[in-house]
Amino acid sequence: MAEKKKYEESHLYRLRHSASHVMAQAVLEKFSDGAIAIGPPIENGFYYDFELSRPLTPEDLEKIEARMREIIAEGQDFEYREVSEKEARRIFADQPYKLELINDILSAGTDEYGEPAEETAKLSIYQSGSFVDLCRGPHVDNTKEINPDAIKLLNVAGAYWRGDERQPMLQRIYGTVWETAQELEEFLAWQEDVEKRDHRRLIKELDLISFHEKGGAGLAYWHPNGGRIRQLIEDFWRARHREGGYEIVFSPHIGKAELWQQSGHLDFYSDSMYPPMDVEGIEYYLKPMNCPFHILMYKNSLRSYRELPLRWAELGTVYRYERSGVLHGLLRVRGFTQDDAHIFCTPEQIEDEVLRVLRFSLDLLRAFGFSDFHIYLSTMPEKHVGEPKRWEQAQASLRQAIEAEGLPYDEDVGGGAFYGPKIDVHVKDALGRTWQLTTIQFDFNLPERFDMTYVGEDGQEHRPYMVHRALLGSLERFFGVLVEHYGGAFPAWLSPLQVMLIPIADRHVEYAYSVAKQLEAAGLRAEVDDSSERMQAKIRDAQMQKVPYMLIVGKREMSAGQVNLRMRDGSVPGAMSVDEFITLAQEAVREKRPH
């Protein structure tokens, strides 16, 4: 991606890469028998993985950070040198993880982080002071370029070597560094907000979703509150798809090995699939994707050009094996529901269909409160299937759709999959973070593999165009993004509970329940807090649950047939009739106001 490349060429990237080496030097001075793994720059900082004799403490981090400042002040140069295999093995003779990386670089053509190398395999090191690392850089020239007042070690986390739970558990130290102390201060304030919005914490506090090791890692359990929001999302999704000319389909959760062999998944995707199960001597697999099932439905009868386009959508639950080390709340799971769809159309229809999908996607995302979009277009790689003419037409249709919407986009030349070009839609959340959600992907491979055809106007058989598209991505990941975007304070239309009625005293409970019935009859989700808690405690509890509307009712409200409205942000519109409140709430729900 263009943004990633720009970052990797920046001075800030060099600072962070250099800071990770300074940190590793400080750690090894404290733990001379420690083993080092990898230490790359990341989006807002850096980390380094260590195998140490004991767990690190907050006091350790303070001492390591203090030593880093001393190293920075020493003005150590970062010196680059290419080395032979023999010399590399001598330098890192007591570093098992580095020796493993040396083997990979030489045999598999990867870099020191295990990623595919962009150039011919070579071994290089960087040395600063007493610290030597297997590294291709880049770094700053001297440690004094790192601002000691703009560096901070953040926390320690466990991380399996290479994200594989079968490998040793290492200690990962996260840190950050910026050009100025003010930038660091602003980042730490932003980071505090990020932590407050962490969906893993909020889904527990709001009783939305849980995970259970006893039931299996990476599998989400939707509680009543979370289930209600999911149902609202799904109902809205289905209604919009019906309006958009889609047919809703359903497919099985398992398929025979023969199907996955024909689709190519067993050849190219088996590492991400669960092991097979034996059923009457035949191997079946949990589905990692829905597309082969939709193709079987397409091939169930002879298709005519008059039937096309076919737009088939499914909220299909799929299962993919992810290593335990990379599971991350709802953002990386092993079982998830894709908001999937496939479009089968003629070459003449493809431009209209792509534009239609893109507009549909943006409209759907706006309804959930996202408005800042950036598009990435990935084009034909050197190795590909399908005729170049088809690729050119597909790429042109994607590009024209983006430009028709006047959206900013970057083109990743040669970055498409071997089976077709695609566009990805990235959105920014309330904290300015970018999330990739929508994907619109051409596929020239599966129609060939499954010999898909339609009878054209000329009476001859033709190959249809096939487009995969997911608008929200997966419900689990999208929900995690949504929780963090709103900090758990969902807009009224998505809130599991929209109204909490709070009677001031026991004698006002009956009136509160009568108002609740009126609200429910008007389509609003309302409850009465008839506990023995004091009124202020009830208000605080409702705010903690992030209920959009609190209606206080006492003697005055009861005698006037009114309610006293209080918002979750603390504002108090005050007394109004029940009908006035119903109109206010219904408008907010209907218009899907973000707050």
Coordinates of C-alpha atoms in Angstrom, one line a residue:
M1 CA 0.0 0.0 0.0
A2 CA 1.2 3.5 -0.8
E3 CA 0.7 4.8 2.8
K4 CA 2.7 1.9 4.2
K5 CA 5.5 2.4 1.7
K6 CA 5.6 6.1 2.5
Y7 CA 5.9 5.3 6.2
E8 CA 8.7 2.8 5.7
E9 CA 10.7 5.5 3.8
S10 CA 10.2 8.1 6.6
H11 CA 12.6 9.4 9.2
L12 CA 10.1 8.4 11.9
Y13 CA 10.3 4.7 10.7
R14 CA 14.1 4.9 11.0
L15 CA 13.9 6.4 14.5
R16 CA 11.6 3.6 15.6
H17 CA 13.7 0.8 14.1
S18 CA 16.7 2.3 15.8
A19 CA 14.9 2.7 19.1
S20 CA 14.1 -1.1 19.0
H21 CA 17.8 -1.8 18.8
V22 CA 18.6 0.5 21.6
M23 CA 16.0 -1.2 23.7
A24 CA 17.3 -4.6 22.9
Q25 CA 20.8 -3.5 23.9
A26 CA 19.5 -2.2 27.2
V27 CA 17.7 -5.5 27.8
L28 CA 20.7 -7.7 27.0
E29 CA 22.8 -5.6 29.3
K30 CA 20.4 -6.4 32.1
F31 CA 19.8 -10.1 31.1
S32 CA 23.1 -11.2 29.6
D33 CA 21.8 -14.7 28.9
G34 CA 18.7 -13.5 27.1
A35 CA 17.7 -14.6 23.7
I36 CA 16.5 -12.1 21.1
A37 CA 14.0 -12.7 18.4
I38 CA 12.7 -9.8 16.2
G39 CA 12.2 -6.1 16.8
P40 CA 10.4 -4.2 14.0
P41 CA 8.9 -0.8 13.8
I42 CA 5.1 -0.8 13.8
E43 CA 2.4 1.8 13.1
N44 CA 2.9 3.9 16.2
G45 CA 6.1 2.6 17.6
F46 CA 8.1 -0.6 17.8
Y47 CA 8.5 -3.8 19.7
Y48 CA 11.1 -6.5 20.4
D49 CA 10.6 -10.1 21.5
F50 CA 12.9 -11.7 24.1
E51 CA 13.3 -15.0 25.9
L52 CA 14.4 -14.1 29.4
S53 CA 15.2 -15.9 32.7
R54 CA 12.2 -14.3 34.4
P55 CA 9.1 -12.2 33.7
L56 CA 9.6 -8.5 33.3
T57 CA 8.1 -6.1 35.9
P58 CA 7.0 -2.4 35.6
E59 CA 10.2 -1.6 37.5
D60 CA 12.3 -3.4 34.9
L61 CA 10.7 -1.3 32.2
E62 CA 11.6 1.9 34.0
K63 CA 15.2 0.8 34.4
I64 CA 15.4 -0.3 30.7
E65 CA 13.9 3.0 29.6
A66 CA 16.4 4.9 31.7
R67 CA 19.3 2.9 30.3
M68 CA 18.0 3.6 26.8
R69 CA 18.3 7.3 27.4
E70 CA 21.9 6.8 28.5
I71 CA 22.7 4.8 25.3
I72 CA 21.1 7.6 23.2
A73 CA 23.3 10.2 25.0
E74 CA 26.4 8.1 24.2
G75 CA 26.0 8.9 20.5
Q76 CA 26.6 5.3 19.2
D77 CA 26.8 5.0 15.4
F78 CA 24.6 2.4 13.6
E79 CA 27.0 0.6 11.3
Y80 CA 25.7 -1.6 8.4
R81 CA 27.7 -4.6 7.1
E82 CA 27.0 -7.6 4.9
V83 CA 28.3 -10.9 6.2
S84 CA 28.9 -14.4 5.0
E85 CA 26.8 -17.3 6.3
K86 CA 29.8 -18.5 8.3
E87 CA 30.3 -15.2 10.0
A88 CA 26.6 -14.7 10.7
R89 CA 26.5 -18.1 12.4
R90 CA 29.5 -17.2 14.5
I91 CA 28.1 -13.9 15.6
F92 CA 24.8 -15.4 16.6
A93 CA 26.1 -18.7 17.8
D94 CA 24.3 -18.3 21.2
Q95 CA 21.1 -16.8 19.7
P96 CA 18.8 -19.7 18.5
Y97 CA 16.1 -17.5 17.0
K98 CA 18.6 -15.6 14.9
L99 CA 20.1 -18.9 13.7
E100 CA 16.6 -20.0 12.6
L101 CA 16.1 -16.7 10.8
I102 CA 19.5 -17.1 9.0
N103 CA 18.3 -20.6 7.8
D104 CA 15.0 -19.1 6.5
I105 CA 16.7 -16.1 4.8
L106 CA 19.1 -18.5 2.9
S107 CA 16.6 -21.2 2.1
A108 CA 13.2 -19.6 1.8
G109 CA 14.1 -16.1 0.5
T110 CA 12.6 -14.3 3.5
D111 CA 13.8 -11.3 5.5
E112 CA 14.6 -11.2 9.2
Y113 CA 10.9 -10.8 10.1
G114 CA 9.9 -13.9 8.1
E115 CA 8.3 -11.9 5.3
P116 CA 9.1 -12.6 1.6
A117 CA 12.3 -10.7 0.6
E118 CA 12.1 -8.2 -2.2
E119 CA 15.6 -9.0 -3.4
T120 CA 18.1 -11.8 -3.6
A121 CA 18.8 -13.4 -0.2
K122 CA 21.7 -11.8 1.7
L123 CA 22.8 -11.6 5.3
S124 CA 23.4 -8.2 6.8
I125 CA 23.9 -6.9 10.3
Y126 CA 23.7 -3.6 12.1
Q127 CA 25.9 -2.8 15.1
S128 CA 25.5 0.0 17.6
G129 CA 27.7 -0.1 20.6
S130 CA 27.9 -3.6 22.0
F131 CA 24.6 -4.7 20.3
V132 CA 24.6 -6.6 17.0
D133 CA 21.5 -7.6 15.2
L134 CA 20.6 -9.5 12.0
C135 CA 19.0 -6.7 10.2
R136 CA 18.6 -5.0 6.8
G137 CA 17.7 -1.6 8.3
P138 CA 17.1 1.2 7.7
H139 CA 18.3 3.1 10.7
V140 CA 19.4 6.6 11.7
D141 CA 23.1 7.3 11.6
N142 CA 23.6 7.9 15.3
T143 CA 21.6 7.3 18.5
K144 CA 21.7 11.0 19.3
E145 CA 19.1 11.5 16.5
I146 CA 16.6 9.8 18.8
N147 CA 15.0 12.4 21.1
P148 CA 15.3 11.0 24.7
D149 CA 12.3 13.1 25.8
A150 CA 10.1 11.6 23.1
I151 CA 10.6 7.9 23.9
K152 CA 8.4 5.7 26.1
L153 CA 8.2 2.0 26.9
L154 CA 4.5 1.1 27.0
N155 CA 3.9 -2.5 28.2
V156 CA 5.0 -6.1 28.1
A157 CA 2.9 -8.8 26.5
G158 CA 3.3 -12.5 25.8
A159 CA 3.9 -13.5 22.1
Y160 CA 4.5 -17.0 20.7
W161 CA 7.5 -17.2 18.5
R162 CA 6.1 -16.7 15.0
G163 CA 2.6 -16.6 16.4
D164 CA 2.6 -20.4 16.7
E165 CA 1.3 -21.8 20.0
R166 CA 3.5 -24.8 19.5
Q167 CA 6.6 -22.5 19.7
P168 CA 8.1 -20.9 22.9
M169 CA 6.3 -18.0 24.5
L170 CA 8.4 -14.9 24.4
Q171 CA 8.1 -11.5 26.2
R172 CA 7.3 -8.7 23.9
I173 CA 8.2 -5.2 25.0
Y174 CA 6.2 -2.4 23.2
G175 CA 7.5 1.1 23.0
T176 CA 7.0 4.3 21.0
V177 CA 9.2 7.2 19.9
W178 CA 8.4 10.4 18.2
E179 CA 10.2 13.4 16.8
T180 CA 9.2 15.7 19.7
A181 CA 8.0 15.4 23.3
Q182 CA 4.7 17.1 22.4
E183 CA 4.0 14.4 19.8
L184 CA 4.7 11.8 22.4
E185 CA 2.3 13.5 24.8
E186 CA -0.4 13.7 22.2
F187 CA 0.1 10.0 21.3
L188 CA -0.1 8.9 24.9
A189 CA -3.4 10.8 25.3
W190 CA -4.7 9.2 22.2
Q191 CA -3.5 5.8 23.4
E192 CA -5.4 6.2 26.6
D193 CA -8.6 6.8 24.6
V194 CA -7.8 3.7 22.5
E195 CA -7.6 1.7 25.7
K196 CA -10.9 3.0 27.0
R197 CA -12.5 1.9 23.7
D198 CA -10.8 -1.5 23.5
H199 CA -13.6 -3.8 22.4
R200 CA -12.2 -6.7 24.4
R201 CA -12.9 -4.8 27.6
L202 CA -16.2 -3.2 26.5
I203 CA -17.8 -6.4 25.3
K204 CA -17.3 -7.8 28.9
E205 CA -18.5 -4.6 30.7
L206 CA -21.6 -4.3 28.5
D207 CA -22.3 -8.1 28.6
L208 CA -22.2 -8.4 24.8
I209 CA -19.9 -11.3 23.9
S210 CA -17.6 -13.7 25.6
F211 CA -14.9 -16.2 24.7
H212 CA -14.3 -19.5 26.4
E213 CA -11.2 -21.7 26.2
K214 CA -13.3 -24.7 27.3
G215 CA -15.4 -24.3 24.2
G216 CA -12.4 -23.5 21.9
A217 CA -10.2 -20.4 21.3
G218 CA -11.2 -17.8 18.8
L219 CA -15.0 -18.7 19.0
A220 CA -17.4 -15.9 20.0
Y221 CA -20.4 -16.4 22.2
W222 CA -23.0 -13.7 21.6
H223 CA -25.0 -12.9 24.8
P224 CA -28.5 -11.4 24.7
N225 CA -27.3 -7.8 24.5
G226 CA -24.8 -8.6 21.8
G227 CA -27.3 -10.9 20.1
R228 CA -29.8 -8.1 19.9
I229 CA -27.4 -5.7 18.2
R230 CA -26.3 -8.5 15.8
Q231 CA -29.9 -9.1 14.9
L232 CA -30.5 -5.4 14.3
I233 CA -27.4 -5.4 12.0
E234 CA -28.5 -8.5 10.2
D235 CA -32.1 -7.4 9.8
F236 CA -30.9 -4.0 8.3
W237 CA -28.4 -5.9 6.1
R238 CA -31.1 -8.2 4.7
A239 CA -33.6 -5.4 4.1
R240 CA -31.0 -3.3 2.2
H241 CA -29.9 -6.3 0.2
R242 CA -33.5 -7.1 -0.8
E243 CA -33.9 -3.5 -1.9
G244 CA -30.6 -3.7 -3.8
G245 CA -31.8 -6.6 -6.0
Y246 CA -30.1 -9.4 -4.1
E247 CA -31.5 -12.8 -3.4
I248 CA -30.6 -14.3 0.0
V249 CA -29.2 -17.9 -0.1
F250 CA -28.1 -20.4 2.5
S251 CA -25.4 -23.0 2.2
P252 CA -24.0 -25.9 4.3
H253 CA -21.3 -25.6 6.9
I254 CA -19.3 -28.6 5.5
G255 CA -18.3 -29.9 2.1
K256 CA -16.6 -33.0 0.7
A257 CA -12.9 -32.9 0.1
E258 CA -13.7 -33.4 -3.6
L259 CA -15.3 -29.9 -3.7
W260 CA -12.4 -28.2 -2.0
Q261 CA -10.0 -30.0 -4.3
Q262 CA -11.8 -28.7 -7.4
S263 CA -12.0 -25.1 -6.0
G264 CA -8.2 -25.2 -5.3
H265 CA -8.5 -24.6 -1.5
L266 CA -6.8 -27.9 -0.6
D267 CA -3.9 -26.9 -2.8
F268 CA -3.5 -23.3 -1.8
Y269 CA -5.4 -22.8 1.4
S270 CA -5.2 -26.0 3.4
D271 CA -3.0 -24.5 6.2
S272 CA -6.0 -22.2 7.0
M273 CA -8.6 -25.0 7.0
Y274 CA -9.5 -27.2 9.9
P275 CA -8.5 -30.9 9.6
P276 CA -10.9 -33.1 7.7
M277 CA -13.6 -35.3 9.4
D278 CA -14.3 -38.8 8.2
V279 CA -18.0 -39.5 7.4
E280 CA -18.6 -43.0 6.1
G281 CA -15.1 -43.2 4.7
I282 CA -15.4 -39.8 2.9
E283 CA -13.4 -36.7 4.0
Y284 CA -15.4 -33.6 4.8
Y285 CA -14.1 -30.1 5.6
L286 CA -15.6 -27.2 7.5
K287 CA -16.0 -24.5 5.0
P288 CA -13.5 -21.6 5.0
M289 CA -15.4 -19.8 2.3
N290 CA -18.9 -19.8 0.8
C291 CA -18.1 -19.4 -2.9
P292 CA -17.9 -23.0 -4.0
F293 CA -21.4 -23.6 -2.6
H294 CA -22.8 -20.6 -4.6
I295 CA -21.2 -22.0 -7.7
L296 CA -22.8 -25.4 -7.2
M297 CA -26.2 -23.6 -6.9
Y298 CA -25.4 -21.6 -10.1
K299 CA -24.6 -24.9 -11.9
N300 CA -27.8 -26.5 -10.7
S301 CA -29.5 -25.5 -13.9
L302 CA -28.7 -24.2 -17.4
R303 CA -28.3 -20.5 -17.3
S304 CA -29.4 -18.0 -19.9
Y305 CA -28.1 -14.4 -20.4
R306 CA -31.7 -13.4 -19.7
E307 CA -31.3 -14.5 -16.1
L308 CA -28.2 -12.4 -15.5
P309 CA -27.0 -10.7 -13.4
L310 CA -27.6 -13.0 -10.5
R311 CA -26.8 -11.4 -7.1
W312 CA -26.7 -14.0 -4.3
A313 CA -26.0 -12.9 -0.8
E314 CA -25.4 -15.0 2.3
L315 CA -24.6 -14.3 6.0
G316 CA -22.5 -17.5 5.9
T317 CA -20.5 -18.7 8.9
V318 CA -17.1 -20.0 8.0
Y319 CA -14.2 -21.6 9.9
R320 CA -10.6 -20.8 9.5
Y321 CA -7.7 -22.0 11.5
E322 CA -5.7 -19.2 13.0
R323 CA -2.7 -19.7 15.3
S324 CA -3.5 -19.0 18.9
G325 CA -0.8 -16.3 19.0
V326 CA -2.5 -14.2 16.4
L327 CA -6.1 -14.4 17.8
H328 CA -7.2 -10.9 19.0
G329 CA -10.7 -10.5 20.4
L330 CA -13.3 -10.1 17.7
L331 CA -10.7 -8.8 15.2
R332 CA -9.1 -12.2 14.6
V333 CA -11.2 -15.3 15.3
R334 CA -11.6 -18.9 14.0
G335 CA -15.3 -18.9 13.4
F336 CA -17.0 -15.9 11.8
T337 CA -20.0 -14.9 9.7
Q338 CA -19.1 -13.2 6.4
D339 CA -21.6 -10.8 4.8
D340 CA -20.8 -12.5 1.6
A341 CA -22.2 -12.2 -1.9
H342 CA -21.4 -13.3 -5.4
I343 CA -22.4 -11.6 -8.6
F344 CA -22.6 -13.6 -11.8
C345 CA -23.0 -11.4 -14.9
T346 CA -22.1 -11.0 -18.6
P347 CA -19.1 -8.9 -19.7
E348 CA -21.6 -6.2 -20.9
Q349 CA -23.1 -5.9 -17.4
I350 CA -19.9 -5.7 -15.4
E351 CA -19.3 -1.9 -15.3
D352 CA -22.8 -1.2 -14.0
E353 CA -22.5 -4.0 -11.5
V354 CA -19.2 -2.9 -10.0
L355 CA -20.4 0.7 -9.7
R356 CA -23.6 -0.5 -8.1
V357 CA -21.7 -2.6 -5.5
L358 CA -19.4 0.3 -4.6
R359 CA -22.3 2.7 -4.1
F360 CA -24.1 0.1 -2.1
S361 CA -21.1 -0.5 0.1
L362 CA -20.5 3.2 0.8
D363 CA -24.2 3.8 1.5
L364 CA -24.3 0.8 4.0
L365 CA -21.1 2.0 5.8
R366 CA -22.5 5.5 6.1
A367 CA -25.6 4.1 7.9
F368 CA -23.2 2.7 10.6
G369 CA -21.6 6.1 11.1
F370 CA -18.5 5.9 8.8
S371 CA -17.9 8.7 6.4
D372 CA -14.1 8.9 5.7
F373 CA -13.2 6.5 2.9
H374 CA -10.0 5.6 1.0
I375 CA -9.9 3.1 -1.8
Y376 CA -7.1 0.8 -2.9
L377 CA -7.1 -0.8 -6.4
S378 CA -4.9 -3.9 -6.9
T379 CA -4.2 -4.8 -10.5
M380 CA -2.9 -7.8 -12.5
P381 CA 0.2 -9.5 -11.1
E382 CA 2.9 -11.2 -13.3
K383 CA 1.5 -14.6 -12.5
H384 CA -2.2 -14.8 -13.2
V385 CA -5.0 -16.7 -14.7
G386 CA -7.5 -15.4 -17.2
E387 CA -7.1 -13.5 -20.5
P388 CA -5.3 -10.1 -20.3
K389 CA -8.3 -8.6 -22.2
R390 CA -10.6 -9.7 -19.3
W391 CA -8.2 -8.2 -16.7
E392 CA -8.1 -4.9 -18.6
Q393 CA -11.9 -4.7 -18.7
A394 CA -12.2 -5.7 -15.0
Q395 CA -9.6 -3.2 -13.9
A396 CA -11.2 -0.5 -16.0
S397 CA -14.6 -1.1 -14.4
L398 CA -13.1 -0.9 -10.9
R399 CA -11.2 2.3 -11.7
Q400 CA -14.2 3.9 -13.3
A401 CA -16.5 3.0 -10.3
I402 CA -14.0 4.6 -7.9
E403 CA -13.6 7.8 -10.0
A404 CA -17.4 8.0 -10.5
E405 CA -17.7 8.4 -6.8
G406 CA -14.9 11.0 -6.6
L407 CA -13.1 9.0 -3.9
P408 CA -9.4 9.2 -3.2
Y409 CA -7.6 6.0 -4.1
D410 CA -4.2 4.4 -4.5
E411 CA -3.3 1.9 -7.1
D412 CA -1.2 -1.2 -6.2
V413 CA 0.2 -2.1 -9.6
G414 CA 0.6 -5.9 -9.8
G415 CA -0.8 -6.3 -6.3
G416 CA -4.0 -8.2 -7.3
A417 CA -4.5 -11.9 -6.5
F418 CA -3.6 -14.4 -9.3
Y419 CA -7.3 -14.9 -10.0
G420 CA -8.4 -11.3 -10.4
P421 CA -8.1 -7.6 -9.6
K422 CA -9.9 -6.0 -6.6
I423 CA -10.7 -2.9 -4.7
D424 CA -10.6 -2.6 -0.9
V425 CA -12.5 0.1 1.0
H426 CA -10.8 1.5 4.1
V427 CA -12.6 3.6 6.6
K428 CA -11.4 5.8 9.4
D429 CA -13.0 5.5 12.9
A430 CA -13.6 8.1 15.5
L431 CA -10.0 8.0 16.6
G432 CA -8.6 8.3 13.1
R433 CA -7.6 4.7 12.8
T434 CA -8.0 3.0 9.4
W435 CA -9.9 -0.3 9.0
Q436 CA -10.2 -2.4 5.8
L437 CA -13.8 -3.4 5.5
T438 CA -15.3 -3.8 2.0
T439 CA -13.7 -6.0 -0.6
I440 CA -14.8 -6.2 -4.3
Q441 CA -12.9 -9.0 -6.0
F442 CA -13.0 -10.3 -9.5
D443 CA -12.4 -14.1 -10.0
F444 CA -11.3 -15.5 -13.3
N445 CA -10.2 -18.8 -11.7
L446 CA -13.3 -20.5 -10.2
P447 CA -15.5 -20.1 -13.3
E448 CA -12.8 -22.0 -15.2
R449 CA -12.3 -24.6 -12.5
F450 CA -16.0 -25.3 -12.3
D451 CA -16.7 -24.8 -16.0
M452 CA -19.4 -22.2 -15.4
T453 CA -21.3 -21.1 -18.5
Y454 CA -24.4 -19.3 -19.6
V455 CA -26.2 -19.4 -23.0
G456 CA -25.8 -16.0 -24.7
E457 CA -28.0 -14.2 -27.1
D458 CA -26.2 -15.9 -29.9
G459 CA -27.2 -19.4 -28.6
Q460 CA -23.6 -20.2 -27.7
E461 CA -22.1 -21.0 -24.3
H462 CA -20.1 -18.2 -22.7
R463 CA -18.1 -17.8 -19.4
P464 CA -19.8 -15.5 -16.9
Y465 CA -17.9 -12.9 -14.9
M466 CA -17.8 -13.7 -11.2
V467 CA -17.4 -11.0 -8.5
H468 CA -16.9 -11.8 -4.8
R469 CA -17.9 -9.0 -2.5
A470 CA -18.1 -8.5 1.3
L471 CA -19.3 -5.1 2.5
L472 CA -18.8 -5.3 6.2
G473 CA -16.2 -8.1 6.0
S474 CA -17.3 -10.3 8.8
L475 CA -19.9 -9.6 11.5
E476 CA -17.5 -10.4 14.3
R477 CA -14.7 -8.1 13.1
F478 CA -17.1 -5.4 12.0
F479 CA -18.8 -5.5 15.4
G480 CA -15.4 -5.2 17.1
V481 CA -14.6 -2.1 14.9
L482 CA -18.1 -0.7 15.7
V483 CA -17.7 -1.1 19.4
E484 CA -14.4 0.8 19.3
H485 CA -15.7 3.4 16.9
Y486 CA -18.5 4.3 19.3
G487 CA -16.7 3.4 22.5
G488 CA -19.7 1.1 23.3
A489 CA -22.1 4.0 23.2
F490 CA -24.1 2.8 20.2
P491 CA -26.5 5.1 18.4
A492 CA -30.1 4.7 19.5
W493 CA -31.0 2.4 16.6
L494 CA -28.4 -0.1 17.5
S495 CA -28.5 0.1 21.3
P496 CA -29.7 -3.1 22.9
L497 CA -31.6 -1.0 25.4
Q498 CA -32.8 2.4 24.2
V499 CA -34.6 3.7 27.2
M500 CA -34.2 3.2 31.0
L501 CA -37.1 4.4 33.1
I502 CA -36.0 5.4 36.6
P503 CA -38.8 5.9 39.2
I504 CA -37.7 8.2 42.0
A505 CA -39.6 6.2 44.7
D506 CA -41.5 2.9 44.9
R507 CA -44.9 4.8 44.5
H508 CA -43.8 5.8 41.0
V509 CA -42.9 2.3 39.8
E510 CA -46.4 1.6 38.5
Y511 CA -46.4 4.8 36.4
A512 CA -42.9 3.9 35.0
Y513 CA -44.2 0.5 33.8
S514 CA -47.2 2.1 32.1
V515 CA -44.9 4.5 30.3
A516 CA -42.6 1.6 29.3
K517 CA -45.6 -0.2 27.7
Q518 CA -46.3 2.9 25.6
L519 CA -42.7 3.0 24.5
E520 CA -42.7 -0.7 23.6
A521 CA -45.9 -0.2 21.6
A522 CA -44.1 2.5 19.7
G523 CA -41.3 0.1 18.8
L524 CA -38.8 1.3 21.4
R525 CA -36.8 -1.0 23.6
A526 CA -37.4 0.1 27.2
E527 CA -36.9 -1.3 30.7
V528 CA -37.8 -0.1 34.2
D529 CA -35.1 0.0 37.0
D530 CA -37.3 -0.9 40.0
S531 CA -34.4 -1.8 42.2
S532 CA -34.1 -0.4 45.7
E533 CA -31.1 1.8 44.7
R534 CA -31.2 5.6 45.1
M535 CA -32.1 7.6 42.0
Q536 CA -28.5 8.9 41.4
A537 CA -27.2 5.3 41.6
K538 CA -29.8 4.2 39.0
I539 CA -28.8 7.0 36.7
R540 CA -25.1 6.1 37.1
D541 CA -25.8 2.4 36.4
A542 CA -27.7 3.4 33.2
Q543 CA -24.9 5.6 32.1
M544 CA -22.4 2.7 32.7
Q545 CA -24.6 0.6 30.5
K546 CA -24.5 3.4 27.9
V547 CA -28.2 3.6 27.6
P548 CA -29.1 6.5 25.2
Y549 CA -32.1 7.8 27.1
M550 CA -33.0 7.9 30.8
L551 CA -36.5 8.9 31.8
I552 CA -36.9 10.0 35.4
V553 CA -40.4 9.8 36.7
G554 CA -41.7 11.1 40.1
K555 CA -44.7 12.8 41.6
R556 CA -44.6 15.8 39.2
E557 CA -44.2 13.7 36.1
M558 CA -46.9 11.3 37.1
S559 CA -49.4 14.0 37.8
A560 CA -48.6 15.8 34.5
G561 CA -48.4 12.6 32.4
Q562 CA -44.8 13.5 31.5
V563 CA -41.2 12.2 31.7
N564 CA -38.0 14.0 32.6
L565 CA -35.4 13.2 29.9
R566 CA -31.7 12.8 30.7
M567 CA -29.2 11.8 28.0
R568 CA -26.3 9.4 28.6
D569 CA -23.8 12.2 28.0
G570 CA -25.1 14.0 31.0
S571 CA -27.2 16.7 29.2
V572 CA -30.8 17.1 30.5
P573 CA -33.4 18.2 28.0
G574 CA -35.9 18.1 30.9
A575 CA -39.7 17.5 31.1
M576 CA -41.8 16.6 28.1
S577 CA -44.9 14.6 27.4
V578 CA -44.5 10.9 26.6
D579 CA -45.7 11.5 23.1
E580 CA -43.0 14.2 22.6
F581 CA -40.3 11.8 23.8
I582 CA -41.6 9.0 21.5
T583 CA -41.4 11.3 18.5
L584 CA -37.9 12.5 19.5
A585 CA -36.6 8.9 19.9
Q586 CA -38.3 7.5 16.8
E587 CA -36.8 10.2 14.7
A588 CA -33.3 9.5 16.0
V589 CA -33.8 5.8 15.3
R590 CA -35.3 6.3 11.9
E591 CA -32.5 8.7 10.8
K592 CA -29.8 6.5 12.4
R593 CA -28.2 9.4 14.0
P594 CA -24.7 8.5 15.2
H595 CA -25.3 9.9 18.7

